[in-house]
Short mmCIF file of N, CA and C in Angstrom, two decimals:
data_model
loop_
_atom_site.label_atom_id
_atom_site.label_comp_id
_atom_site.label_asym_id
_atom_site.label_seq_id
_atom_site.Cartn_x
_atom_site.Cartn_y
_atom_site.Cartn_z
N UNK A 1492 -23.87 -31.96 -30.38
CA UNK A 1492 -23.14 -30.77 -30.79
C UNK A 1492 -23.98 -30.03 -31.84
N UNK A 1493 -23.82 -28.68 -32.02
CA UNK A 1493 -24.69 -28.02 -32.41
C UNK A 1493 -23.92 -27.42 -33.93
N UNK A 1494 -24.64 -27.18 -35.02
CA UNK A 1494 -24.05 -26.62 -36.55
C UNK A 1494 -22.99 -25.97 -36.08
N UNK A 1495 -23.19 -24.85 -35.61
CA UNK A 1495 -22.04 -23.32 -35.47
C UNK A 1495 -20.83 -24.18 -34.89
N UNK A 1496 -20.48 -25.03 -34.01
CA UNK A 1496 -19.76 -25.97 -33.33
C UNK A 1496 -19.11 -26.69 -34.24
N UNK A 1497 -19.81 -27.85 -34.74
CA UNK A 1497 -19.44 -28.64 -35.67
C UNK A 1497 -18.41 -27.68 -36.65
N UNK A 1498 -19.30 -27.10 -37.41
CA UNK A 1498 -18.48 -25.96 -38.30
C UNK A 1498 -17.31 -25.59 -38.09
N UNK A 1499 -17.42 -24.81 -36.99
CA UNK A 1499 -15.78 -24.82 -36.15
C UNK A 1499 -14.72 -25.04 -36.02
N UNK A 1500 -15.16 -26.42 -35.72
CA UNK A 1500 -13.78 -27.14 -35.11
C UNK A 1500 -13.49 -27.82 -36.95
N UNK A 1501 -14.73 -28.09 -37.68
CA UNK A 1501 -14.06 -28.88 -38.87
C UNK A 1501 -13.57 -27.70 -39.63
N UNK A 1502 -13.76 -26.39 -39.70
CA UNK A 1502 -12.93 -25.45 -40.32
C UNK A 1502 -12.05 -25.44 -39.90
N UNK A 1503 -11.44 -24.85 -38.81
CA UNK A 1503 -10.18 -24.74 -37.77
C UNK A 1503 -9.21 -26.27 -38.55
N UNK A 1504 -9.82 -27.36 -38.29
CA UNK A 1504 -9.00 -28.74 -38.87
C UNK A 1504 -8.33 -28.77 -40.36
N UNK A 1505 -9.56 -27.88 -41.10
CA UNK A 1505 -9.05 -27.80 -42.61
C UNK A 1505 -8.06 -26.97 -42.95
N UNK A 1506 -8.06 -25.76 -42.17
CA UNK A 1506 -7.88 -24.20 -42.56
C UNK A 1506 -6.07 -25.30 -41.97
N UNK A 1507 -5.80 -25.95 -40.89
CA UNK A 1507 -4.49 -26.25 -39.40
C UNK A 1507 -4.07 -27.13 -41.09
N UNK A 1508 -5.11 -27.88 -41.97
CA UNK A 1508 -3.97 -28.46 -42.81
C UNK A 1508 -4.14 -28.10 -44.32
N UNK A 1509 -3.90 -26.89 -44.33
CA UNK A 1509 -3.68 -26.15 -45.60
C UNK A 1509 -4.83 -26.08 -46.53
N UNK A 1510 -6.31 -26.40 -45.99
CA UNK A 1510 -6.87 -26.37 -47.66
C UNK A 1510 -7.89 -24.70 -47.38
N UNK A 1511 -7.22 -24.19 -48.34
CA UNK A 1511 -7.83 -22.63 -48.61
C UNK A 1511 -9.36 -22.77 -48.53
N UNK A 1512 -9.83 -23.26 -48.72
CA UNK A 1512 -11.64 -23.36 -49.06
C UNK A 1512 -12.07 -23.98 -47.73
N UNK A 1513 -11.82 -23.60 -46.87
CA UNK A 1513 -11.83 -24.32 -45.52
C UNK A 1513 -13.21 -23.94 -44.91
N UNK A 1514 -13.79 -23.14 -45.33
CA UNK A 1514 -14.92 -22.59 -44.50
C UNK A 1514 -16.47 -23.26 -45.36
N UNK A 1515 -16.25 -23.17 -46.44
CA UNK A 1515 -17.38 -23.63 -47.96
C UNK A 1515 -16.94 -24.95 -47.70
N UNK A 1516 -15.96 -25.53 -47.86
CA UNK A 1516 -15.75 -27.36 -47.95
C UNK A 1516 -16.49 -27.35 -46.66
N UNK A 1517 -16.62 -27.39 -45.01
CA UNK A 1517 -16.82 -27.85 -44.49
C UNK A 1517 -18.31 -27.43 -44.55
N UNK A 1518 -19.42 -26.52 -45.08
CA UNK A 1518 -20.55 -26.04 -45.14
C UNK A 1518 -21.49 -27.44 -45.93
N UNK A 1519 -20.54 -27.64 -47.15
CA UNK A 1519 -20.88 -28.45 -48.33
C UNK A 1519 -20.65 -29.66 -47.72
N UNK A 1520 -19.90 -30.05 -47.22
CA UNK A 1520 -19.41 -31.74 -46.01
C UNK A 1520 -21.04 -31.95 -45.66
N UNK A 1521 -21.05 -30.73 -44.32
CA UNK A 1521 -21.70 -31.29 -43.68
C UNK A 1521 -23.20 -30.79 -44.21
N UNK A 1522 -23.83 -29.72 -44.91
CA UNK A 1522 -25.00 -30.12 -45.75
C UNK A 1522 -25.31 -31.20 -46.28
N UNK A 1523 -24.73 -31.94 -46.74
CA UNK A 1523 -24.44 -33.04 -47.26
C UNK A 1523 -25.06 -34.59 -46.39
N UNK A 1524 -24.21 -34.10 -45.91
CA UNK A 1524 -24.41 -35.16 -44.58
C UNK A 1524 -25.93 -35.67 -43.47
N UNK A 1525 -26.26 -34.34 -43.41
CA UNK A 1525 -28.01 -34.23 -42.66
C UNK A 1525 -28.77 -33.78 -43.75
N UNK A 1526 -28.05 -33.90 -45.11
CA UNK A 1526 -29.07 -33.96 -46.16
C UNK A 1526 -30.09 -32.67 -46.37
N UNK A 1527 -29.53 -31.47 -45.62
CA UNK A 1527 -29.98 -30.08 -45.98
C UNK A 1527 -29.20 -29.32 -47.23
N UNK A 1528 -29.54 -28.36 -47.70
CA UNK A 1528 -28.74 -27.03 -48.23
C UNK A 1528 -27.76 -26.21 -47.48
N UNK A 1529 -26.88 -25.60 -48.15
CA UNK A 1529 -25.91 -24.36 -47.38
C UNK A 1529 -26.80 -23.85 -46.44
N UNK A 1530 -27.72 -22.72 -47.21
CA UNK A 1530 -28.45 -21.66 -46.28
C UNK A 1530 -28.98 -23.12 -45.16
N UNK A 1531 -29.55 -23.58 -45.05
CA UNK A 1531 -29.94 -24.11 -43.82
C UNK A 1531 -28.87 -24.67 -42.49
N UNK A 1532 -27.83 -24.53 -43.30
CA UNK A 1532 -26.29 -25.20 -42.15
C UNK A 1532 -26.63 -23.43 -41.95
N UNK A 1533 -26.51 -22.20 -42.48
CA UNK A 1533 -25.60 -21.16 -42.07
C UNK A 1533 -27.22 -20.29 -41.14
N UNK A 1534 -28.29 -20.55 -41.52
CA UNK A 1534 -29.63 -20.17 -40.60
C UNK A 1534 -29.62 -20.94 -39.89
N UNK A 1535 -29.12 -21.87 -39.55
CA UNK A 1535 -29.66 -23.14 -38.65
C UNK A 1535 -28.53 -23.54 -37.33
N UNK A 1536 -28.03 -22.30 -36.44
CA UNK A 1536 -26.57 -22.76 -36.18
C UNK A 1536 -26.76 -23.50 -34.56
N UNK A 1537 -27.92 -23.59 -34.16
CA UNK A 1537 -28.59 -23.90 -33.32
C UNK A 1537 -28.78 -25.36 -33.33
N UNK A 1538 -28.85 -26.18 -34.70
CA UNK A 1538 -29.96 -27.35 -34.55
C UNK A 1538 -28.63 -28.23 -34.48
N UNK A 1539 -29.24 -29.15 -33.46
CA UNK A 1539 -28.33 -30.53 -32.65
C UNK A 1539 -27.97 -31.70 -33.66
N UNK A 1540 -26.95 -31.54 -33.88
CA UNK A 1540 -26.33 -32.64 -35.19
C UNK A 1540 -26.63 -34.06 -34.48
N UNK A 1541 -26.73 -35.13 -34.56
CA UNK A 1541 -26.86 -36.24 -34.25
C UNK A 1541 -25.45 -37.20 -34.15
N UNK A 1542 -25.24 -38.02 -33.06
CA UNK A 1542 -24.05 -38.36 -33.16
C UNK A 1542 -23.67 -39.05 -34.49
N UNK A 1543 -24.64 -40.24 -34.92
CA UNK A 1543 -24.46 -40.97 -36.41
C UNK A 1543 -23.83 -39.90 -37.20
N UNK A 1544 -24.54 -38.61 -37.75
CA UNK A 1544 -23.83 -37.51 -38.39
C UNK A 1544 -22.76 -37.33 -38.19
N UNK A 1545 -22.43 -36.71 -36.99
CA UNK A 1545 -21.23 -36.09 -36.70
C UNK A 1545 -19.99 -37.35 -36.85
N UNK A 1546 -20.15 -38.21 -36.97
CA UNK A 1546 -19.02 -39.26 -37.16
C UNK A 1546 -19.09 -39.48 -38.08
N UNK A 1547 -19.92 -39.55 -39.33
CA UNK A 1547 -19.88 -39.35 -40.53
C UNK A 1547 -18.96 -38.27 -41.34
N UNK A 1548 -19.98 -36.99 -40.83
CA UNK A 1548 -19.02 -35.67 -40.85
C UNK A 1548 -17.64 -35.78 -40.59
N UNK A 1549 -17.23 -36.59 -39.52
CA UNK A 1549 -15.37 -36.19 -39.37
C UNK A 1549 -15.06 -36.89 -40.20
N UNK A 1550 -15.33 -38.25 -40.12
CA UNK A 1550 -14.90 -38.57 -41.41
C UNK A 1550 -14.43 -38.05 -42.92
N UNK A 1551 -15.61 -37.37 -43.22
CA UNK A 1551 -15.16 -36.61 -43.94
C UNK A 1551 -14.55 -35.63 -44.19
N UNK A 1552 -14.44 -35.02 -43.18
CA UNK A 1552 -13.06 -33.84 -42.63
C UNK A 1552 -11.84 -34.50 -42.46
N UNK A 1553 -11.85 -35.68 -42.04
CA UNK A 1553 -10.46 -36.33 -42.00
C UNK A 1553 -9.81 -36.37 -43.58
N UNK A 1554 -10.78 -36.88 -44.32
CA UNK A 1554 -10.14 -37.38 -45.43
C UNK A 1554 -10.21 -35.92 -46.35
N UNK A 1555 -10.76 -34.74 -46.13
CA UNK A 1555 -10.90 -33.46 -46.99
C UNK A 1555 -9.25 -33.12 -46.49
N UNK A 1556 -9.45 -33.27 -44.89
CA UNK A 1556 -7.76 -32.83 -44.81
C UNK A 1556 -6.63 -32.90 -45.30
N UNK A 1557 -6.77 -34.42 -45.95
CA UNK A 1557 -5.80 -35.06 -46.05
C UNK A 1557 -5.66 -34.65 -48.21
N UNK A 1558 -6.65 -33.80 -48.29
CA UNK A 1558 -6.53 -33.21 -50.19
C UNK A 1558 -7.70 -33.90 -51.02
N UNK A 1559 -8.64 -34.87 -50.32
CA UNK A 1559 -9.53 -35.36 -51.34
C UNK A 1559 -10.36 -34.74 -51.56
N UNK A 1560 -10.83 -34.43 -53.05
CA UNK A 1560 -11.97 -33.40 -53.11
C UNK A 1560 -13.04 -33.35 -53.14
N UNK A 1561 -13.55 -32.36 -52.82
CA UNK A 1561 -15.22 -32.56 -51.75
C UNK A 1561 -16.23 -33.19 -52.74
N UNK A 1562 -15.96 -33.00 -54.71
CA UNK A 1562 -16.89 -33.76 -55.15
C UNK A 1562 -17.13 -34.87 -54.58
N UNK A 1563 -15.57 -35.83 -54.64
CA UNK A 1563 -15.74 -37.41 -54.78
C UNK A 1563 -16.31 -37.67 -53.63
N UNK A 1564 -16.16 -36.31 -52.47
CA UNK A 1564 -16.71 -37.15 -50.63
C UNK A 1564 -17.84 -36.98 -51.08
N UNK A 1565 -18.19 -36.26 -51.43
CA UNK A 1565 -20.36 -36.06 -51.54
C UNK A 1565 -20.92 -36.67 -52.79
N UNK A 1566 -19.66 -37.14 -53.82
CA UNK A 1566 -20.24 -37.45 -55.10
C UNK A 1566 -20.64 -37.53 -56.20
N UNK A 1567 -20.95 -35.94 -56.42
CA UNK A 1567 -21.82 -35.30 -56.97
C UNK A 1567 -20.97 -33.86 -57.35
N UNK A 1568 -21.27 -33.48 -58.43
CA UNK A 1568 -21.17 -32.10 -59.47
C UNK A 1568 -21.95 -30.76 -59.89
N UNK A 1569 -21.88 -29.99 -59.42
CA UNK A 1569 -22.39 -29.18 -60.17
C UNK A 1569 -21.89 -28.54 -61.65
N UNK A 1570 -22.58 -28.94 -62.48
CA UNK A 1570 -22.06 -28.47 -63.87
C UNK A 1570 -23.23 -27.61 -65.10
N UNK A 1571 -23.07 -27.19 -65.46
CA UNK A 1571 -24.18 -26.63 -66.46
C UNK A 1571 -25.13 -26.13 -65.90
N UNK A 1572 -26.10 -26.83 -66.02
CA UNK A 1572 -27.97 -26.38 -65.24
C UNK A 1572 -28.06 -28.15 -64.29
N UNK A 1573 -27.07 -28.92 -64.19
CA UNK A 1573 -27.38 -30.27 -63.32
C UNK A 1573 -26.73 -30.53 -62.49
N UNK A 1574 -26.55 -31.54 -61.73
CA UNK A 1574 -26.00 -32.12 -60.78
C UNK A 1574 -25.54 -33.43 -61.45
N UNK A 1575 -24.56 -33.98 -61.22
CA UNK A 1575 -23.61 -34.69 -62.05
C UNK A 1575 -23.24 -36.19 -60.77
N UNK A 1576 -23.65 -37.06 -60.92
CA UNK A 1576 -23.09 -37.96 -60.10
C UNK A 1576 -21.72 -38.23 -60.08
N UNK A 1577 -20.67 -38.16 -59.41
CA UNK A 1577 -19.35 -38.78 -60.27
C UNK A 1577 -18.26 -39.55 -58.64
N UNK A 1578 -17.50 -40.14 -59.06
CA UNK A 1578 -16.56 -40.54 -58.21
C UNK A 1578 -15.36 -40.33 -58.74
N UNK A 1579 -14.34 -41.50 -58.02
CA UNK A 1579 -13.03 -41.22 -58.29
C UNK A 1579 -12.45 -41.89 -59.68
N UNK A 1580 -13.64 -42.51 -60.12
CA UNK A 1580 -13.18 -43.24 -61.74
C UNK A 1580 -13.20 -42.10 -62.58
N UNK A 1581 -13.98 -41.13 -62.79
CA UNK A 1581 -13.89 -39.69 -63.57
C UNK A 1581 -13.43 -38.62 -63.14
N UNK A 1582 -13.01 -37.78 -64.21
CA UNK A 1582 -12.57 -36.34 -63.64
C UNK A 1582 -13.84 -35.50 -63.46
N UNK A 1583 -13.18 -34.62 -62.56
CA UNK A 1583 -14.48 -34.01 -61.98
C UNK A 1583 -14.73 -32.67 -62.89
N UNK A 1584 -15.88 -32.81 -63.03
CA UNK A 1584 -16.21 -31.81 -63.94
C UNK A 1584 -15.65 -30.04 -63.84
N UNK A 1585 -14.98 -29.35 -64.73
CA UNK A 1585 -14.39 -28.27 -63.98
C UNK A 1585 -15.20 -26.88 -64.53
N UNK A 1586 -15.52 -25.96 -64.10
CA UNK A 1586 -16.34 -24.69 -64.36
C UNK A 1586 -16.06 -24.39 -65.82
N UNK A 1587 -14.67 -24.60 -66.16
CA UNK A 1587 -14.19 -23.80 -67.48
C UNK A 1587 -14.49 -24.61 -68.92
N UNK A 1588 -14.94 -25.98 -68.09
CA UNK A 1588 -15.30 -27.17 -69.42
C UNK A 1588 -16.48 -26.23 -69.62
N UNK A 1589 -17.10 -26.12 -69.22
CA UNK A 1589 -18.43 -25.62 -69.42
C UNK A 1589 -18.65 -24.21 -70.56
N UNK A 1590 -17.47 -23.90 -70.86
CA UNK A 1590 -17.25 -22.72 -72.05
C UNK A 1590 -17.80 -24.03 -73.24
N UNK A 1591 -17.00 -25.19 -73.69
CA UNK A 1591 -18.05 -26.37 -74.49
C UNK A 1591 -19.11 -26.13 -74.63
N UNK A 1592 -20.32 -26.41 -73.32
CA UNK A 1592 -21.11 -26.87 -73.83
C UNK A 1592 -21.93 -25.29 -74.15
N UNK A 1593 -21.55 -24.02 -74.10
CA UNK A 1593 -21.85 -22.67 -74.20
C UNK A 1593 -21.49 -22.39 -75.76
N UNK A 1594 -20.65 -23.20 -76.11
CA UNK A 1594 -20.03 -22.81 -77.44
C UNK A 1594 -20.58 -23.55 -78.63
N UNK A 1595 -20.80 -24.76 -78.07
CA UNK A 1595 -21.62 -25.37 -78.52
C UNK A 1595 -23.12 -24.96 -78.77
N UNK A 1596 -23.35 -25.10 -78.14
CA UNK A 1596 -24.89 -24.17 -78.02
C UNK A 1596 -24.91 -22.67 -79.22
N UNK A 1597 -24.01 -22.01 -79.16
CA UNK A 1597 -23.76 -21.20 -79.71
C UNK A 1597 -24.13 -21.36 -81.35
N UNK A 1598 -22.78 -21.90 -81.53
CA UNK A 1598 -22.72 -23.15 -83.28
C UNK A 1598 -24.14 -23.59 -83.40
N UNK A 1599 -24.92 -24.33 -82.56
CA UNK A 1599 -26.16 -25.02 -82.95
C UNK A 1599 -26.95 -24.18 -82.65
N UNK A 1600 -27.48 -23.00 -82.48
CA UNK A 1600 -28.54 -22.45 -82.37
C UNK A 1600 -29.35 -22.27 -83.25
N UNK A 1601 -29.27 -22.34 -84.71
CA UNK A 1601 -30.43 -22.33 -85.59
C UNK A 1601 -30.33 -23.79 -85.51
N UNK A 1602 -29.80 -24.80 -85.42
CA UNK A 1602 -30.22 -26.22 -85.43
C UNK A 1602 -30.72 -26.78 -84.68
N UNK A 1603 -31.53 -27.85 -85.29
CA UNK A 1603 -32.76 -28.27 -84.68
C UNK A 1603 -33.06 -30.04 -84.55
N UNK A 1604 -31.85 -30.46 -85.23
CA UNK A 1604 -31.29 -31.87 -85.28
C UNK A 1604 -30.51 -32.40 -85.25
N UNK A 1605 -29.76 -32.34 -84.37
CA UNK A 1605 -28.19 -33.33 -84.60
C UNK A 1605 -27.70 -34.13 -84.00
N UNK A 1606 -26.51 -34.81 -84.12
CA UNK A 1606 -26.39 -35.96 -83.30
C UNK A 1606 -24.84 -35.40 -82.70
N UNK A 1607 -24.49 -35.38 -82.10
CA UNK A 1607 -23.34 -35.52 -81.51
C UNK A 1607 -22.83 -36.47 -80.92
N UNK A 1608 -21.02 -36.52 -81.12
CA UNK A 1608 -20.54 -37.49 -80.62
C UNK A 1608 -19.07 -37.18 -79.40
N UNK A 1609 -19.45 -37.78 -78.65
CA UNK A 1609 -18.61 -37.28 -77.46
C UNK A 1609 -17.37 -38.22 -77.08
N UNK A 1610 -16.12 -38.16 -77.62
CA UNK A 1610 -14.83 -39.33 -77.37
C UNK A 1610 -14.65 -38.67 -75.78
N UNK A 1611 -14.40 -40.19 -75.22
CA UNK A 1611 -13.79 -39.41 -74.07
C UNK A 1611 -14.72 -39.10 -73.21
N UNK A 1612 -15.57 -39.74 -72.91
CA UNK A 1612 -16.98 -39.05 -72.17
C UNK A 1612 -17.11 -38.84 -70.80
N UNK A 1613 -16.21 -39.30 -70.30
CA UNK A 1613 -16.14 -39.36 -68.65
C UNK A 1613 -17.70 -39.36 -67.72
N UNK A 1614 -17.53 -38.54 -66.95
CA UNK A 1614 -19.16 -38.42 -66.22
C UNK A 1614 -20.07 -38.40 -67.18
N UNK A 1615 -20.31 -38.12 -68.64
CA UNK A 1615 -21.18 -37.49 -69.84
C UNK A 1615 -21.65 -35.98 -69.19
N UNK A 1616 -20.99 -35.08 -68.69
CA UNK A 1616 -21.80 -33.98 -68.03
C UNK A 1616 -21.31 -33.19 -69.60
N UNK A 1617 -20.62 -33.05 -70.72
CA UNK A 1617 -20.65 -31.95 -71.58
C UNK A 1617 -21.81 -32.61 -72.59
N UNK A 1618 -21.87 -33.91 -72.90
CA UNK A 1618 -22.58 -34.25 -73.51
C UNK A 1618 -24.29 -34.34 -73.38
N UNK A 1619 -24.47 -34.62 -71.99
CA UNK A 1619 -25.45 -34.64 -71.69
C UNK A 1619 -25.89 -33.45 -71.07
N UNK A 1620 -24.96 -32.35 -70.91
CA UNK A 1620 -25.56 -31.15 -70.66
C UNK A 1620 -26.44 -30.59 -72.43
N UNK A 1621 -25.44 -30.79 -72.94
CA UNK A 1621 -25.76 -30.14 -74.65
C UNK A 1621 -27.44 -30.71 -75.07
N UNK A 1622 -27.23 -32.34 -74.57
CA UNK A 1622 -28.86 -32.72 -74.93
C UNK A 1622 -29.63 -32.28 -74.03
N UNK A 1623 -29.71 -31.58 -72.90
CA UNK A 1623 -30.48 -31.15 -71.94
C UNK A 1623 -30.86 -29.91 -72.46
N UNK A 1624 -30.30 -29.93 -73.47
CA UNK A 1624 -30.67 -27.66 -73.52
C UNK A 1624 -31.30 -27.80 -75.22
N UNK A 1625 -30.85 -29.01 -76.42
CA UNK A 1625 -31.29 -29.13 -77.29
C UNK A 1625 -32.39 -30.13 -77.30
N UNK A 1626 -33.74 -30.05 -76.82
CA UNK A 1626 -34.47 -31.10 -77.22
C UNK A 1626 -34.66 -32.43 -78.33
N UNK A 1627 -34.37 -31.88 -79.23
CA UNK A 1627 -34.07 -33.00 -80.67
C UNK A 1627 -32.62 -33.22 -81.40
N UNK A 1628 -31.72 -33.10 -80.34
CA UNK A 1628 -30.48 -33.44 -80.70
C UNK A 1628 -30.16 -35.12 -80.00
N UNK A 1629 -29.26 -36.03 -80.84
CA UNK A 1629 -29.19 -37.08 -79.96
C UNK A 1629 -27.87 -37.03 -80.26
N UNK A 1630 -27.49 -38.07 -79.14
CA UNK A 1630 -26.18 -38.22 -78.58
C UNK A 1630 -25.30 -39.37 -78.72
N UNK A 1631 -24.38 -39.82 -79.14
CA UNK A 1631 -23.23 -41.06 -78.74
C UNK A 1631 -22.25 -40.50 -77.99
N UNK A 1632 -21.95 -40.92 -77.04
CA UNK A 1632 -20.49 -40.85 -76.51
C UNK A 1632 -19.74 -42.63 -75.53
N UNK A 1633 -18.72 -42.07 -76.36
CA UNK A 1633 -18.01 -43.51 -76.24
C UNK A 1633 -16.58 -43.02 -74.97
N UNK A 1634 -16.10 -43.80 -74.40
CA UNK A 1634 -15.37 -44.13 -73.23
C UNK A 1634 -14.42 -45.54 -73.04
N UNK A 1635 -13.04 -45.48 -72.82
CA UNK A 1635 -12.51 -46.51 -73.32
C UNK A 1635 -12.76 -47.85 -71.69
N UNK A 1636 -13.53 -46.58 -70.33
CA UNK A 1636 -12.98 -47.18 -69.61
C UNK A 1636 -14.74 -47.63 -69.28
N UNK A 1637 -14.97 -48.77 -68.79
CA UNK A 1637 -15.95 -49.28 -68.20
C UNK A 1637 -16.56 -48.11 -67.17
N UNK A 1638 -15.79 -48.08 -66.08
CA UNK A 1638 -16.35 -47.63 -65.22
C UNK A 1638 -17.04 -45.90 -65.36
N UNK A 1639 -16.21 -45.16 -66.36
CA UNK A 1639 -16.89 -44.40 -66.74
C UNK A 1639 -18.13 -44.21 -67.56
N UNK A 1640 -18.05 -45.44 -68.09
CA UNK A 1640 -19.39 -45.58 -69.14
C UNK A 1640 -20.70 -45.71 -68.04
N UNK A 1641 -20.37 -46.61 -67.28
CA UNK A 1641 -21.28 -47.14 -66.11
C UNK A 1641 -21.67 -45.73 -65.47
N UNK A 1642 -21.35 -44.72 -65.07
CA UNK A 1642 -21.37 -43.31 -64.73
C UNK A 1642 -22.17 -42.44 -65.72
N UNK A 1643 -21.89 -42.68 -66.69
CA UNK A 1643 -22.61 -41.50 -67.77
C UNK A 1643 -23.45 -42.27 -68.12
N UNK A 1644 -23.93 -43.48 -67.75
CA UNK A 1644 -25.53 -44.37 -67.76
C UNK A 1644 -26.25 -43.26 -66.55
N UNK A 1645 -25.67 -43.29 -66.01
CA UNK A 1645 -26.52 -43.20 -64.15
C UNK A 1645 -26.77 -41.74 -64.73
N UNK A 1646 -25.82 -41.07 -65.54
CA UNK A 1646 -26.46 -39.75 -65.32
C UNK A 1646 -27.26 -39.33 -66.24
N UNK A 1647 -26.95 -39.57 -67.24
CA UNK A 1647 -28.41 -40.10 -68.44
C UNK A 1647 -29.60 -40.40 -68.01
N UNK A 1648 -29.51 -41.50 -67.27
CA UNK A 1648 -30.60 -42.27 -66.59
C UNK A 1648 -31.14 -40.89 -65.53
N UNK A 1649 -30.33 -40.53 -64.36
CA UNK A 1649 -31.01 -39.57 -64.21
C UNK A 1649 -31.68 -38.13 -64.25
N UNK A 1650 -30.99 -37.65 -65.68
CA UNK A 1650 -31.40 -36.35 -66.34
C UNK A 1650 -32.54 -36.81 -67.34
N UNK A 1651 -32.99 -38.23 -67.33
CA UNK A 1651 -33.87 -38.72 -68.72
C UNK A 1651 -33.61 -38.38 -70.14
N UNK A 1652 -32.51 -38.94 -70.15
CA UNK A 1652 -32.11 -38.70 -71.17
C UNK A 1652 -31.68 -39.96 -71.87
N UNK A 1653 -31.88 -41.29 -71.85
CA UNK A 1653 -31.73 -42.52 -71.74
C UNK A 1653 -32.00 -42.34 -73.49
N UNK A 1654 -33.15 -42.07 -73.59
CA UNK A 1654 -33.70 -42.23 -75.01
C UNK A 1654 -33.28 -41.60 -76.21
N UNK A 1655 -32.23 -40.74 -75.86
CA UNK A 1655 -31.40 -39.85 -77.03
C UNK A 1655 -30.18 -40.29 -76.90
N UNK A 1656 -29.84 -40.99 -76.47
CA UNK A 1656 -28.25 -41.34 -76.26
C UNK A 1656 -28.09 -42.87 -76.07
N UNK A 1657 -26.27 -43.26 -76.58
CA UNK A 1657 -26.26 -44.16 -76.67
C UNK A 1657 -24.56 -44.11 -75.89
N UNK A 1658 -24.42 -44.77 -75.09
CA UNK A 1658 -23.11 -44.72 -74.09
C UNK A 1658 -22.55 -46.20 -74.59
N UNK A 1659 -21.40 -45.95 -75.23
CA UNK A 1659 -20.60 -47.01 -75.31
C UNK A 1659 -19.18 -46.95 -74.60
N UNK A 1660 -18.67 -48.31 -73.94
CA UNK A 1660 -17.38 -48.74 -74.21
C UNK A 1660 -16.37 -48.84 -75.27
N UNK A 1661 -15.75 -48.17 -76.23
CA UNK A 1661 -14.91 -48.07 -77.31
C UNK A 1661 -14.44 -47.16 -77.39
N UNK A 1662 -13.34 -47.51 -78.01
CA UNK A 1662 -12.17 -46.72 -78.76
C UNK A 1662 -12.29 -46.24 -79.94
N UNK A 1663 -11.85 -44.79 -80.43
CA UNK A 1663 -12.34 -43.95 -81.41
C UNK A 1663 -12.38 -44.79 -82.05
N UNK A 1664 -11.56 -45.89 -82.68
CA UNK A 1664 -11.23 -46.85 -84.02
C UNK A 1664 -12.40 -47.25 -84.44
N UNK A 1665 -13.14 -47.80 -83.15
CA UNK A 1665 -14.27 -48.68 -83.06
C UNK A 1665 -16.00 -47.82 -83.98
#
């Protein structure tokens, strides 16, 4: 089956069970999936999806149908200037958090050293956006829940940012 096809029928499926973004969720699904970009699903309406894919793909149309959101199916965030690993242990990063790390930025602009501390850190995408844009600022952010801490490692780890920050398990008290 061919992109323009695929597309189709998994829009038509999304749009038959209510989710408004029916045309972009299924673009982002299945980019995702054969591991291209948008523009290449929407230039590309020709190229022969592979069956492995395409059963992948419904899959994930099944379960988009059913209200899960397209971060947790693909994973991943766009937030700030990065891409944000995240699942269903964190909240997903939302456009308007991002006034933070803008405001922030703001406040610190003649500064040139600081440390910040982030309660509550979930994915680390406000925190670790802020050290991505301040070179000599370092970071703590603490998280009460394991599995989020384990998350804002991975994304540390992969923005390199390992060496300015320190991700703990604890409670403000602590």
């Amino acid at each position: 089956m061919n992109l323009r096809t695929t597309l189709i029928k998994a829009s038509k499926k999304l749009k038959k069970n209510n989710i408004k973004t029916f045309q972009i969720d299924s673009e982002i699904l299945l980019a995702n999936i054969i591991n291209k970009d948008r523009k290449y699903i929407i230039l590309n309406p020709n190229y022969q999806i592979k069956k492995f894919y395409l059963k992948k793909f419904n899959d994930l149309i099944d379960r988009r149908s059913k209200g899960e959101p397209v971060a947790y199916l693909i994973k991943k965030k766009e937030f700030w200037n990065e891409t944000f690993y995240i699942n269903e242990k964190v909240l997903i990063p939302r456009p308007d958090t991002e006034i933070i790390v803008e405001e922030v930025l703001k406040l610190t602009k003649h500064k040139s050293d600081l440390k910040i501390l982030d309660v509550g850190l979930g994915s680390g995408c406000i925190l670790l956006s802020i050290l991505k844009e301040k070179n000599f600022f370092k970071g703590v952010g603490i998280d009460l829940s394991k599995k989020s801490v384990e998350i804002a490692k991975i994304n540390a780890a992969d923005l390199g940012l390992l060496n300015r920050v320190k991700i703990l398990k604890s409670d403000i008290d602590n």
